Amino acid sequence: MKEKTGYFIVNQKVLPEVFIKVVEAKRLLELKKVQTVQEAVDKVGISRSSFYKYKDSVFPFFENSRGRTITISIQLEDKAGLLSHVLNVIASIGGNILTINQTIPVNKIANVTITMETDPMKDEIKELMDKVESIEGVLNLKILARE
């Protein structure tokens, strides 16, 4: 009988440490901070066999949206220039904005939906989310869709 493939979103606090280390080793290789798998596994403290056993099955939540389009929803305070600041942050990391929809502010809060291509981005989706969330006046940010 064929085994079904399924995915789970699990808080990293409950994952075995080896999974976190595999993800870190993959990141080191991707960013070219190390040259070989051996260097990567030595740096994070796991065996090569552990790396190869899990490398195709463990990845950060945001990694699978790399190279595609992503739609995010943002709640913004009604402040002059705030949306422009958010768009500048997206542009600064290479996000290619496809669409922007903004509601009329209600109770001084505007809802904005942005769809962008993530392929040209020089940062990961998580870094984008962290940067946008750190902007003063951004009240809420979430991913609505990934393609």
Backbone as JSON Lines, residues from 0, in Angstrom:
{"i":0,"aa":"M","n":[0.83,-1.17,0.0],"ca":[0.0,0.0,0.0],"c":[0.89,1.25,0.0]}
{"i":1,"aa":"K","n":[0.54,2.22,-0.85],"ca":[1.33,3.43,-0.97],"c":[1.14,4.33,0.26]}
{"i":2,"aa":"E","n":[2.26,4.85,0.76],"ca":[2.23,5.71,1.93],"c":[1.78,7.11,1.53]}
{"i":3,"aa":"K","n":[0.84,7.69,2.29],"ca":[0.38,9.05,2.02],"c":[1.39,10.05,2.57]}
{"i":4,"aa":"T","n":[1.6,11.12,1.81],"ca":[2.45,12.2,2.28],"c":[1.56,13.26,2.89]}
{"i":5,"aa":"G","n":[1.91,13.7,4.07],"ca":[1.16,14.76,4.73],"c":[2.12,15.74,5.37]}
{"i":6,"aa":"Y","n":[1.66,16.94,5.61],"ca":[2.49,17.97,6.21],"c":[1.83,18.49,7.46]}
{"i":7,"aa":"F","n":[2.65,18.88,8.41],"ca":[2.18,19.44,9.66],"c":[2.96,20.71,9.95]}
{"i":8,"aa":"I","n":[2.3,21.65,10.57],"ca":[3.0,22.82,11.09],"c":[3.15,22.57,12.57]}
{"i":9,"aa":"V","n":[4.4,22.54,13.03],"ca":[4.69,22.2,14.41],"c":[5.59,23.28,14.99]}
{"i":10,"aa":"N","n":[5.29,23.73,16.19],"ca":[6.13,24.7,16.87],"c":[7.51,24.09,17.07]}
{"i":11,"aa":"Q","n":[8.56,24.83,16.7],"ca":[9.91,24.28,16.77],"c":[10.33,23.93,18.19]}
{"i":12,"aa":"K","n":[9.67,24.47,19.2],"ca":[10.01,24.15,20.59],"c":[9.82,22.67,20.91]}
{"i":13,"aa":"V","n":[8.92,21.99,20.19],"ca":[8.65,20.59,20.5],"c":[9.34,19.62,19.54]}
{"i":14,"aa":"L","n":[10.06,20.16,18.55],"ca":[10.76,19.3,17.6],"c":[12.05,18.76,18.21]}
{"i":15,"aa":"P","n":[12.43,17.55,17.84],"ca":[13.76,17.05,18.24],"c":[14.84,18.0,17.71]}
{"i":16,"aa":"E","n":[15.86,18.2,18.48],"ca":[16.93,19.14,18.15],"c":[17.57,18.84,16.79]}
{"i":17,"aa":"V","n":[17.63,17.59,16.4],"ca":[18.25,17.23,15.13],"c":[17.54,17.9,13.95]}
{"i":18,"aa":"F","n":[16.22,18.06,14.01],"ca":[15.49,18.69,12.92],"c":[15.92,20.16,12.77]}
{"i":19,"aa":"I","n":[16.03,20.85,13.89],"ca":[16.44,22.26,13.86],"c":[17.86,22.37,13.29]}
{"i":20,"aa":"K","n":[18.72,21.45,13.67],"ca":[20.1,21.48,13.19],"c":[20.2,21.16,11.7]}
{"i":21,"aa":"V","n":[19.34,20.28,11.21],"ca":[19.31,19.99,9.77],"c":[18.91,21.25,8.99]}
{"i":22,"aa":"V","n":[17.9,21.94,9.47],"ca":[17.46,23.18,8.82],"c":[18.59,24.2,8.83]}
{"i":23,"aa":"E","n":[19.28,24.32,9.95],"ca":[20.4,25.27,10.05],"c":[21.53,24.88,9.09]}
{"i":24,"aa":"A","n":[21.84,23.6,8.99],"ca":[22.88,23.14,8.06],"c":[22.49,23.47,6.62]}
{"i":25,"aa":"K","n":[21.23,23.25,6.27],"ca":[20.76,23.58,4.92],"c":[20.89,25.08,4.65]}
{"i":26,"aa":"R","n":[20.58,25.89,5.66],"ca":[20.68,27.34,5.52],"c":[22.13,27.76,5.29]}
{"i":27,"aa":"L","n":[23.05,27.19,6.06],"ca":[24.47,27.5,5.88],"c":[24.94,27.17,4.47]}
{"i":28,"aa":"L","n":[24.5,26.03,3.94],"ca":[24.86,25.65,2.58],"c":[24.25,26.59,1.55]}
{"i":29,"aa":"E","n":[22.98,26.92,1.74],"ca":[22.29,27.79,0.79],"c":[22.92,29.18,0.75]}
{"i":30,"aa":"L","n":[23.3,29.7,1.91],"ca":[23.9,31.03,1.98],"c":[25.39,31.02,1.65]}
{"i":31,"aa":"K","n":[25.92,29.83,1.36],"ca":[27.33,29.64,1.01],"c":[28.27,30.09,2.13]}
{"i":32,"aa":"K","n":[27.82,29.9,3.38],"ca":[28.67,30.19,4.53],"c":[29.61,29.02,4.79]}
{"i":33,"aa":"V","n":[29.29,27.87,4.21],"ca":[30.16,26.7,4.23],"c":[30.19,26.14,2.81]}
{"i":34,"aa":"Q","n":[31.22,25.36,2.52],"ca":[31.38,24.84,1.17],"c":[30.83,23.43,0.99]}
{"i":35,"aa":"T","n":[30.87,22.64,2.06],"ca":[30.49,21.23,1.95],"c":[29.47,20.85,3.01]}
{"i":36,"aa":"V","n":[28.81,19.74,2.77],"ca":[27.88,19.19,3.76],"c":[28.64,18.87,5.04]}
{"i":37,"aa":"Q","n":[29.84,18.33,4.91],"ca":[30.63,17.99,6.1],"c":[30.89,19.23,6.96]}
{"i":38,"aa":"E","n":[31.26,20.35,6.33],"ca":[31.47,21.59,7.08],"c":[30.19,22.02,7.79]}
{"i":39,"aa":"A","n":[29.07,21.92,7.09],"ca":[27.79,22.35,7.65],"c":[27.41,21.51,8.86]}
{"i":40,"aa":"V","n":[27.51,20.19,8.73],"ca":[27.1,19.33,9.85],"c":[28.07,19.46,11.02]}
{"i":41,"aa":"D","n":[29.35,19.68,10.74],"ca":[30.31,19.91,11.82],"c":[29.97,21.19,12.58]}
{"i":42,"aa":"K","n":[29.6,22.21,11.83],"ca":[29.29,23.51,12.44],"c":[28.06,23.44,13.34]}
{"i":43,"aa":"V","n":[27.03,22.67,12.93],"ca":[25.8,22.61,13.73],"c":[25.8,21.44,14.72]}
{"i":44,"aa":"G","n":[26.71,20.5,14.56],"ca":[26.84,19.43,15.53],"c":[25.95,18.22,15.31]}
{"i":45,"aa":"I","n":[25.81,17.8,14.05],"ca":[25.07,16.56,13.74],"c":[25.92,15.71,12.8]}
{"i":46,"aa":"S","n":[25.5,14.47,12.62],"ca":[26.22,13.59,11.71],"c":[25.72,13.8,10.27]}
{"i":47,"aa":"R","n":[26.56,13.4,9.32],"ca":[26.16,13.47,7.91],"c":[24.95,12.57,7.66]}
{"i":48,"aa":"S","n":[24.92,11.42,8.31],"ca":[23.8,10.5,8.1],"c":[22.48,11.11,8.57]}
{"i":49,"aa":"S","n":[22.51,11.84,9.69],"ca":[21.3,12.53,10.16],"c":[20.87,13.59,9.15]}
{"i":50,"aa":"F","n":[21.84,14.33,8.63],"ca":[21.53,15.36,7.65],"c":[20.85,14.75,6.43]}
{"i":51,"aa":"Y","n":[21.45,13.7,5.87],"ca":[20.89,13.1,4.66],"c":[19.56,12.39,4.93]}
{"i":52,"aa":"K","n":[19.39,11.88,6.14],"ca":[18.14,11.2,6.48],"c":[16.96,12.18,6.46]}
{"i":53,"aa":"Y","n":[17.18,13.43,6.95],"ca":[16.07,14.37,7.13],"c":[16.07,15.55,6.17]}
{"i":54,"aa":"K","n":[17.11,15.75,5.38],"ca":[17.24,16.99,4.61],"c":[16.08,17.26,3.65]}
{"i":55,"aa":"D","n":[15.47,16.23,3.11],"ca":[14.38,16.44,2.16],"c":[13.01,16.46,2.83]}
{"i":56,"aa":"S","n":[12.98,16.26,4.14],"ca":[11.7,16.19,4.84],"c":[11.48,17.3,5.86]}
{"i":57,"aa":"V","n":[12.54,18.04,6.19],"ca":[12.42,19.08,7.21],"c":[12.81,20.41,6.59]}
{"i":58,"aa":"F","n":[11.93,21.39,6.71],"ca":[12.23,22.71,6.18],"c":[11.4,23.73,6.92]}
{"i":59,"aa":"P","n":[11.88,24.98,6.97],"ca":[11.11,26.03,7.65],"c":[9.79,26.27,6.94]}
{"i":60,"aa":"F","n":[8.82,26.71,7.67],"ca":[7.49,26.96,7.12],"c":[7.54,27.88,5.91]}
{"i":61,"aa":"F","n":[8.34,28.95,5.95],"ca":[8.35,29.93,4.87],"c":[9.15,29.48,3.66]}
{"i":62,"aa":"E","n":[10.0,28.48,3.79],"ca":[10.89,28.08,2.71],"c":[10.14,27.65,1.46]}
{"i":63,"aa":"N","n":[9.01,26.98,1.62],"ca":[8.34,26.47,0.44],"c":[7.62,27.53,-0.37]}
{"i":64,"aa":"S","n":[7.63,28.79,0.08],"ca":[7.02,29.84,-0.71],"c":[8.06,30.61,-1.54]}
{"i":65,"aa":"R","n":[9.32,30.23,-1.41],"ca":[10.38,30.89,-2.15],"c":[10.19,30.64,-3.65]}
{"i":66,"aa":"G","n":[10.29,31.71,-4.45],"ca":[10.22,31.57,-5.89],"c":[8.8,31.56,-6.43]}
{"i":67,"aa":"R","n":[7.86,31.96,-5.67],"ca":[6.46,31.92,-6.08],"c":[5.81,33.27,-5.79]}
{"i":68,"aa":"T","n":[4.48,33.27,-5.78],"ca":[3.78,34.48,-5.35],"c":[3.22,34.24,-3.96]}
{"i":69,"aa":"I","n":[3.1,35.33,-3.24],"ca":[2.57,35.27,-1.88],"c":[1.62,36.45,-1.72]}
{"i":70,"aa":"T","n":[0.52,36.21,-1.01],"ca":[-0.43,37.28,-0.7],"c":[-0.43,37.46,0.81]}
{"i":71,"aa":"I","n":[-0.19,38.7,1.22],"ca":[-0.19,39.01,2.65],"c":[-1.28,40.01,2.96]}
{"i":72,"aa":"S","n":[-1.8,39.92,4.17],"ca":[-2.79,40.85,4.67],"c":[-2.16,41.63,5.82]}
{"i":73,"aa":"I","n":[-2.32,42.94,5.78],"ca":[-1.71,43.8,6.79],"c":[-2.77,44.76,7.32]}
{"i":74,"aa":"Q","n":[-2.81,44.91,8.63],"ca":[-3.63,45.96,9.25],"c":[-2.69,47.09,9.63]}
{"i":75,"aa":"L","n":[-3.01,48.29,9.13],"ca":[-2.16,49.46,9.36],"c":[-2.93,50.55,10.08]}
{"i":76,"aa":"E","n":[-2.22,51.25,10.96],"ca":[-2.8,52.46,11.53],"c":[-2.94,53.48,10.41]}
{"i":77,"aa":"D","n":[-3.93,54.35,10.51],"ca":[-4.17,55.37,9.49],"c":[-3.19,56.52,9.71]}
{"i":78,"aa":"K","n":[-1.97,56.36,9.19],"ca":[-0.91,57.37,9.32],"c":[-0.36,57.68,7.93]}
{"i":79,"aa":"A","n":[-0.15,58.95,7.67],"ca":[0.41,59.36,6.37],"c":[1.77,58.71,6.14]}
{"i":80,"aa":"G","n":[1.95,58.11,4.98],"ca":[3.23,57.54,4.59],"c":[3.49,56.13,5.08]}
{"i":81,"aa":"L","n":[2.6,55.55,5.9],"ca":[2.86,54.22,6.45],"c":[2.85,53.14,5.36]}
{"i":82,"aa":"L","n":[1.85,53.17,4.48],"ca":[1.81,52.19,3.39],"c":[3.04,52.34,2.49]}
{"i":83,"aa":"S","n":[3.42,53.56,2.22],"ca":[4.61,53.81,1.41],"c":[5.84,53.2,2.07]}
{"i":84,"aa":"H","n":[5.95,53.33,3.38],"ca":[7.08,52.75,4.11],"c":[7.09,51.22,3.97]}
{"i":85,"aa":"V","n":[5.92,50.59,4.11],"ca":[5.81,49.13,3.95],"c":[6.24,48.73,2.55]}
{"i":86,"aa":"L","n":[5.77,49.45,1.54],"ca":[6.12,49.13,0.15],"c":[7.62,49.32,-0.1]}
{"i":87,"aa":"N","n":[8.21,50.32,0.52],"ca":[9.66,50.53,0.37],"c":[10.45,49.39,1.0]}
{"i":88,"aa":"V","n":[9.99,48.85,2.11],"ca":[10.67,47.71,2.74],"c":[10.6,46.51,1.81]}
{"i":89,"aa":"I","n":[9.43,46.26,1.24],"ca":[9.28,45.13,0.3],"c":[10.2,45.33,-0.91]}
{"i":90,"aa":"A","n":[10.22,46.54,-1.45],"ca":[11.06,46.83,-2.62],"c":[12.55,46.71,-2.27]}
{"i":91,"aa":"S","n":[12.92,47.09,-1.06],"ca":[14.34,47.07,-0.68],"c":[14.93,45.67,-0.65]}
{"i":92,"aa":"I","n":[14.08,44.65,-0.46],"ca":[14.6,43.28,-0.46],"c":[14.29,42.56,-1.77]}
{"i":93,"aa":"G","n":[13.75,43.3,-2.74],"ca":[13.56,42.73,-4.07],"c":[12.2,42.12,-4.33]}
{"i":94,"aa":"G","n":[11.24,42.3,-3.43],"ca":[9.89,41.8,-3.68],"c":[9.26,42.54,-4.84]}
{"i":95,"aa":"N","n":[8.65,41.81,-5.76],"ca":[8.01,42.41,-6.93],"c":[6.51,42.44,-6.69]}
{"i":96,"aa":"I","n":[5.97,43.61,-6.38],"ca":[4.56,43.75,-6.04],"c":[3.7,43.63,-7.3]}
{"i":97,"aa":"L","n":[2.72,42.75,-7.23],"ca":[1.81,42.52,-8.35],"c":[0.51,43.28,-8.18]}
{"i":98,"aa":"T","n":[-0.08,43.23,-6.96],"ca":[-1.33,43.94,-6.69],"c":[-1.32,44.5,-5.27]}
{"i":99,"aa":"I","n":[-2.06,45.6,-5.11],"ca":[-2.27,46.2,-3.78],"c":[-3.74,46.57,-3.69]}
{"i":100,"aa":"N","n":[-4.4,46.13,-2.62],"ca":[-5.77,46.53,-2.34],"c":[-5.82,47.09,-0.94]}
{"i":101,"aa":"Q","n":[-6.43,48.27,-0.79],"ca":[-6.52,48.91,0.52],"c":[-7.96,49.34,0.77]}
{"i":102,"aa":"T","n":[-8.43,49.09,1.98],"ca":[-9.77,49.54,2.36],"c":[-9.71,50.96,2.88]}
{"i":103,"aa":"I","n":[-10.85,51.6,2.92],"ca":[-10.95,52.9,3.57],"c":[-10.8,52.65,5.07]}
{"i":104,"aa":"P","n":[-9.97,53.43,5.76],"ca":[-9.77,53.2,7.19],"c":[-11.07,53.3,7.99]}
{"i":105,"aa":"V","n":[-11.27,52.33,8.87],"ca":[-12.39,52.32,9.8],"c":[-11.78,52.3,11.19]}
{"i":106,"aa":"N","n":[-12.22,53.23,12.04],"ca":[-11.64,53.38,13.38],"c":[-10.13,53.54,13.32]}
{"i":107,"aa":"K","n":[-9.68,54.29,12.29],"ca":[-8.26,54.6,12.08],"c":[-7.39,53.38,11.8]}
{"i":108,"aa":"I","n":[-8.01,52.31,11.24],"ca":[-7.27,51.11,10.84],"c":[-7.64,50.77,9.4]}
{"i":109,"aa":"A","n":[-6.62,50.61,8.56],"ca":[-6.83,50.23,7.16],"c":[-6.35,48.8,6.96]}
{"i":110,"aa":"N","n":[-7.08,48.05,6.16],"ca":[-6.68,46.7,5.79],"c":[-6.08,46.75,4.39]}
{"i":111,"aa":"V","n":[-4.9,46.17,4.25],"ca":[-4.19,46.18,2.98],"c":[-3.86,44.74,2.61]}
{"i":112,"aa":"T","n":[-4.11,44.39,1.34],"ca":[-3.72,43.08,0.83],"c":[-2.72,43.31,-0.29]}
{"i":113,"aa":"I","n":[-1.58,42.63,-0.19],"ca":[-0.52,42.79,-1.18],"c":[-0.16,41.41,-1.73]}
{"i":114,"aa":"T","n":[-0.13,41.31,-3.05],"ca":[0.36,40.08,-3.69],"c":[1.67,40.43,-4.37]}
{"i":115,"aa":"M","n":[2.69,39.59,-4.12],"ca":[4.01,39.86,-4.69],"c":[4.69,38.58,-5.13]}
{"i":116,"aa":"E","n":[5.62,38.74,-6.04],"ca":[6.49,37.64,-6.43],"c":[7.64,37.59,-5.43]}
{"i":117,"aa":"T","n":[7.97,36.4,-5.0],"ca":[9.05,36.25,-4.02],"c":[10.36,35.79,-4.66]}
{"i":118,"aa":"D","n":[10.32,35.38,-5.91],"ca":[11.52,34.85,-6.56],"c":[12.69,35.83,-6.56]}
{"i":119,"aa":"P","n":[12.47,37.11,-6.9],"ca":[13.63,38.0,-6.96],"c":[14.14,38.47,-5.59]}
{"i":120,"aa":"M","n":[13.47,38.08,-4.51],"ca":[13.84,38.59,-3.19],"c":[15.2,38.08,-2.74]}
{"i":121,"aa":"K","n":[15.96,38.97,-2.11],"ca":[17.28,38.57,-1.6],"c":[17.18,38.04,-0.17]}
{"i":122,"aa":"D","n":[16.05,38.25,0.51],"ca":[15.82,37.73,1.85],"c":[14.75,36.65,1.81]}
{"i":123,"aa":"E","n":[14.68,35.87,2.86],"ca":[13.65,34.84,2.99],"c":[12.32,35.51,3.37]}
{"i":124,"aa":"I","n":[11.23,34.78,3.19],"ca":[9.9,35.28,3.54],"c":[9.85,35.66,5.02]}
{"i":125,"aa":"K","n":[10.44,34.85,5.87],"ca":[10.42,35.15,7.31],"c":[11.06,36.5,7.6]}
{"i":126,"aa":"E","n":[12.18,36.8,6.95],"ca":[12.82,38.1,7.17],"c":[11.92,39.24,6.7]}
{"i":127,"aa":"L","n":[11.25,39.04,5.56],"ca":[10.3,40.05,5.09],"c":[9.22,40.28,6.13]}
{"i":128,"aa":"M","n":[8.64,39.2,6.63],"ca":[7.57,39.31,7.62],"c":[8.09,40.04,8.87]}
{"i":129,"aa":"D","n":[9.27,39.68,9.34],"ca":[9.85,40.31,10.53],"c":[10.08,41.81,10.3]}
{"i":130,"aa":"K","n":[10.6,42.16,9.13],"ca":[10.87,43.57,8.83],"c":[9.59,44.39,8.77]}
{"i":131,"aa":"V","n":[8.57,43.85,8.1],"ca":[7.31,44.59,7.99],"c":[6.63,44.69,9.36]}
{"i":132,"aa":"E","n":[6.62,43.59,10.13],"ca":[6.01,43.62,11.45],"c":[6.69,44.61,12.4]}
{"i":133,"aa":"S","n":[7.97,44.89,12.18],"ca":[8.69,45.79,13.08],"c":[8.42,47.27,12.78]}
{"i":134,"aa":"I","n":[7.73,47.56,11.7],"ca":[7.43,48.94,11.35],"c":[6.36,49.47,12.3]}
{"i":135,"aa":"E","n":[6.64,50.64,12.88],"ca":[5.67,51.24,13.79],"c":[4.4,51.59,13.02]}
{"i":136,"aa":"G","n":[3.27,51.12,13.54],"ca":[1.98,51.35,12.89],"c":[1.43,50.12,12.2]}
{"i":137,"aa":"V","n":[2.26,49.08,12.03],"ca":[1.78,47.81,11.49],"c":[1.2,47.03,12.67]}
{"i":138,"aa":"L","n":[-0.1,46.78,12.62],"ca":[-0.79,46.15,13.75],"c":[-0.87,44.64,13.63]}
{"i":139,"aa":"N","n":[-1.0,44.15,12.41],"ca":[-1.18,42.71,12.21],"c":[-0.7,42.37,10.8]}
{"i":140,"aa":"L","n":[-0.08,41.2,10.66],"ca":[0.41,40.76,9.37],"c":[0.27,39.26,9.3]}
{"i":141,"aa":"K","n":[-0.3,38.77,8.19],"ca":[-0.41,37.32,8.02],"c":[-0.38,36.96,6.55]}
{"i":142,"aa":"I","n":[0.03,35.72,6.29],"ca":[0.05,35.21,4.93],"c":[-1.35,34.66,4.62]}
{"i":143,"aa":"L","n":[-1.92,35.12,3.52],"ca":[-3.24,34.64,3.1],"c":[-3.13,33.49,2.1]}
{"i":144,"aa":"A","n":[-2.16,33.58,1.2],"ca":[-2.06,32.55,0.16],"c":[-0.64,32.5,-0.37]}
{"i":145,"aa":"R","n":[-0.27,31.32,-0.83],"ca":[1.02,31.1,-1.5],"c":[0.77,30.26,-2.73]}
{"i":146,"aa":"E","n":[1.43,30.6,-3.81],"ca":[1.29,29.82,-5.04],"c":[2.65,29.44,-5.55]}
